[in-house]
Amino acid sequence: MDRVPTGTVTLVFTDIEGSTQLLQALGPSYGSVLAEHHRILGDAFREQDGVEQGTAGDGLYFVFPTARGALLAAIAGQRRLAAHAWPDGSSVRVRMGIHTGEPTVGETGLVGLDVHRAARIGAVGHGGQVLVSQTTRDLAVGELDADIGFADLGEHQLKDLPGSQHLYQVVADGLAGRFADLRTVAAATGNLPRQLTTFVGRDAQLASGRALLTTSALVTLTGPGGVGKTRLAVRLAAELADGYDDGAWLVELGALTEPALVATAVADTLGIMEQPGRPLASSIVDHLRGRSLLLVLDNCEHLLAACAELVHATLIAARGVRVLATSQEALGIAGEALIAVPSLTVPTVGPDAPAEDILACDAVQLFLERARAAAPGFELSPRNSAAIIQICRRLDGIPLAIELAAARLRALSVEQIAARLDDRFRLLTGGSRVAIPRHQTLRAAVDWSFELLSAEEAALVRRLSVFAGGFDLEAAETVGSGGVVETSEVLDLLARLVDKSLVAADFEGRVARYRMSEILRAYGYERLMQADEASDARRRHRDWCLSLADRAALALRGGPQAGTWLDRLDEEHDNLRSALEWSESQPGEQLAGLRLAVGLWQFWEIRGHADEGRRWLERMLAATTGESIALRANALTGAGILALMQGDYAASMAFHEQSLDLHRRMGDPGAVAYATNNMANAALQQGDYARANDLYRQSVVLAREVDDRHGLAFSLMNMADVLERSGDYAAARLQFDESIATFRALGDRWGEAFALDAFALIAAREGDVETARAMATEAATISREIADERGVARALTNLGDLAGRSGDRLEAVRLYREAFVLRVGLQDRPGTAAALEKLAWATTDPNPQAAAQLLGAADAIRESIRTRVAPASRGDYERGRMALEERLGPEAFAAALKVGRAMSPVEAVATLPP
């Protein structure tokens, strides 16, 4: 029959399974095998009035006038192929798809959806299998012999075709009966849940996920519980689902407790039936082989080994499958690509910042989105911005915590929520009733992560909770070891906690630094208290801080590592504060707290924390009344120096007088000389030169009596300043000569540079420019050699003064700028303010506007650290300020000051010409 049947016809499509492999195995003989295949099937099909419509590679396309004829032809063709003796022991396995419909006749043959449907049915089967549509089965079922039947394979989605198709497998003698699952996804192209709330942020992670899933078969989203891994995975899968013929499928593993259930969950999701006597994982792999599908495995962390094994087997066999996993740690499979899911960005600006700057943070956006659901009409406002910023910061930008906090707006104001965050585990409950249990309360989410830890890991988490603001490996080993945790094990345990997303690692500094979220810290500390380990861990933490402060104090006298130690103490400032607070509150620990405060006062002085440092010293002195006279005397010295920085001269003198009294009680003449010198310094800064001179003389006499050459050198240097201010420059120079010679004899290069600098300052005031420049230059050289950046900045400032006196304003500005850069680098805030003022005076003539802005930036620093210009220098300062105001006029001067106050020091200096 040569004429193509029309009207209702039955279409048959075939192709050889594994034809590429067969071609490679047979080589040149493959052509004859393919021709024999065509002959066998062509004969069988024509015997039932089939008309060939074409061939496509190794496949055939025939049209039959009846469904019965098409089925009989297919069965006969399969039987003959199976019985044929193929060369070299090979076999030719052909899959066939049959569908009945009413295609239309076009110029190239039959066309229409029915043709495509028949082709798609054939494509989803396996070699030796005959698949038919429900239409074909219904037409033929009553016309076939009893030994021919149909196995119901259910509803399936066919590529590029609308709706689903009910498929059947032909069952007959001589045909294989068992095959792997069809290469379709039952009844749908995915099961991703509809998201009922808006998705906020994560642009960078979405972009990374899209890119990685084009090159990596497995992408794992890692992060701590509650950070939003599941929501991100679902969003990413939804964006990519259309790129997979067989869709995107979410398998939720969070509720499972047994590793064996991983395969069951995957099979249930994909509609794969378990086959007796065959591992379920094998059925899953066979089902996915040849498919184009995105499999999302959510919450793998408690079933890592089972997930890894199944994913590995799947990806080896199913090249069209991609896996997107979420887990607190990596699955550990070769080729796995990781995307760390961070917390949402939190505000770094204050509540007075423009609304758009606050809203630029993803955490704020999420809070507002969820807040509107709980309290319709809720918006960011000047009244609530401070509370919203506090909530987002204290919850570390963790989405689950923020959503739970926003839900509390049904019962509390936003200010009440912010105020109750210390009790966050009780406050943050009441999440969605349909969420998995651990996402209904914050505590449940953290419980989940903690219960997955080994005993050693859990112990380390508990102990590390005492750190505020992070820690390094040395600190973790000191505080975290003991009991079940050996010191040598801390590194590996810490690495495992990083892998599990419970500890974040930062590798940008001098050494790796680690941090736990505030939520995990609070939880860990609760567990620490419950384990009765808190006192021991806090004491270890305080003692580690004490050792750090003691080592730093030795370097802060101008040693080569002074800058490094200042940075180190800055890094640990939150830890130091925490250690001080604990020591103050615990009976028997206050004395160690006082020692810690004494070790830190030089750091507080240099970094401009005069107010805080003085407060701590006063609190620790009050908590240790009558204990350790020597330690108290040193604490009073530090308090006096910090009070002097603040311009509180009466308090400074009082502290130094108390320190002097204690040193006298101890009977230590050298210490008495030191304390007397400090009192003289306070008198000098107040402009009381007579008293300062008397005290310096006493200090010199005492130092000579006990042969304290170091103390003598400093006292001589200081007394020289007073003598010069009193008009006796010749006597001052003799004192300086002896001071410098003494420092040199002692080998104290830092003291020598300091004295040379002081000498330069006095010589400059006397108009002895040549001597001043030589002294300052030598001081700068020595300071550079010993890497004393404060000393270099001091000498450069003196050289800048000398350049200005000589009329070389540009050179003065250059030197002041160089000193400014050093002060900023050291974060020496008092020094930075002074450097800005120097630049302002040097800039007044050519650019009074910029000079006033520099002065405004300096004012802002002095106000922030609560310090004033010393009376001894205030006259020059006030004259310079008045001259600048006269140049600009009061209104313009005030406006420029206001602009400068809003600038950072670097921004203010950047307005100057290069």
PDB file of C-alpha atoms in Angstrom, residues 329 452-464 471 473 476-477 479-504 514 516:
ATOM      1  CA  GLU A 329      28.590  21.980  55.322  1.00  0.00           C
ATOM      2  CA  LEU A 452      24.566  17.634  65.017  1.00  0.00           C
ATOM      3  CA  LEU A 453      27.922  18.334  66.694  1.00  0.00           C
ATOM      4  CA  SER A 454      30.304  15.830  68.237  1.00  0.00           C
ATOM      5  CA  ALA A 455      31.048  16.139  71.961  1.00  0.00           C
ATOM      6  CA  GLU A 456      34.358  17.848  71.183  1.00  0.00           C
ATOM      7  CA  GLU A 457      32.808  20.269  68.704  1.00  0.00           C
ATOM      8  CA  ALA A 458      30.018  21.129  71.130  1.00  0.00           C
ATOM      9  CA  ALA A 459      32.508  21.782  73.927  1.00  0.00           C
ATOM     10  CA  LEU A 460      34.495  24.125  71.707  1.00  0.00           C
ATOM     11  CA  VAL A 461      31.380  26.053  70.663  1.00  0.00           C
ATOM     12  CA  ARG A 462      30.433  26.500  74.324  1.00  0.00           C
ATOM     13  CA  ARG A 463      33.865  27.827  75.261  1.00  0.00           C
ATOM     14  CA  LEU A 464      34.286  30.057  72.231  1.00  0.00           C
ATOM     15  CA  PHE A 471      39.241  35.495  68.003  1.00  0.00           C
ATOM     16  CA  LEU A 473      43.664  30.395  66.617  1.00  0.00           C
ATOM     17  CA  ALA A 476      40.848  29.549  70.612  1.00  0.00           C
ATOM     18  CA  GLU A 477      43.563  27.124  71.742  1.00  0.00           C
ATOM     19  CA  VAL A 479      40.385  29.248  75.960  1.00  0.00           C
ATOM     20  CA  GLY A 480      38.871  26.272  74.145  1.00  0.00           C
ATOM     21  CA  SER A 481      41.153  23.445  75.261  1.00  0.00           C
ATOM     22  CA  GLY A 482      40.752  21.242  78.311  1.00  0.00           C
ATOM     23  CA  GLY A 483      38.731  18.154  79.197  1.00  0.00           C
ATOM     24  CA  VAL A 484      37.532  16.428  76.030  1.00  0.00           C
ATOM     25  CA  VAL A 485      39.366  18.969  73.860  1.00  0.00           C
ATOM     26  CA  GLU A 486      43.128  18.666  73.526  1.00  0.00           C
ATOM     27  CA  THR A 487      45.030  21.812  72.535  1.00  0.00           C
ATOM     28  CA  SER A 488      46.391  19.996  69.489  1.00  0.00           C
ATOM     29  CA  GLU A 489      42.830  19.218  68.355  1.00  0.00           C
ATOM     30  CA  VAL A 490      41.520  22.788  68.409  1.00  0.00           C
ATOM     31  CA  LEU A 491      42.671  23.625  64.870  1.00  0.00           C
ATOM     32  CA  ASP A 492      40.899  20.625  63.329  1.00  0.00           C
ATOM     33  CA  LEU A 493      37.789  21.180  65.438  1.00  0.00           C
ATOM     34  CA  LEU A 494      37.710  24.847  64.485  1.00  0.00           C
ATOM     35  CA  ALA A 495      38.049  23.932  60.814  1.00  0.00           C
ATOM     36  CA  ARG A 496      35.103  21.564  61.173  1.00  0.00           C
ATOM     37  CA  LEU A 497      32.994  24.310  62.753  1.00  0.00           C
ATOM     38  CA  VAL A 498      33.873  26.553  59.806  1.00  0.00           C
ATOM     39  CA  ASP A 499      32.846  23.739  57.436  1.00  0.00           C
ATOM     40  CA  LYS A 500      29.555  23.435  59.297  1.00  0.00           C
ATOM     41  CA  SER A 501      28.914  27.176  58.884  1.00  0.00           C
ATOM     42  CA  LEU A 502      28.835  27.730  62.648  1.00  0.00           C
ATOM     43  CA  VAL A 503      32.015  29.794  62.685  1.00  0.00           C
ATOM     44  CA  ALA A 504      32.936  32.356  60.037  1.00  0.00           C
ATOM     45  CA  TYR A 514      37.108  33.700  63.426  1.00  0.00           C
ATOM     46  CA  MET A 516      30.418  33.304  65.724  1.00  0.00           C
TER      47      MET A 516
END
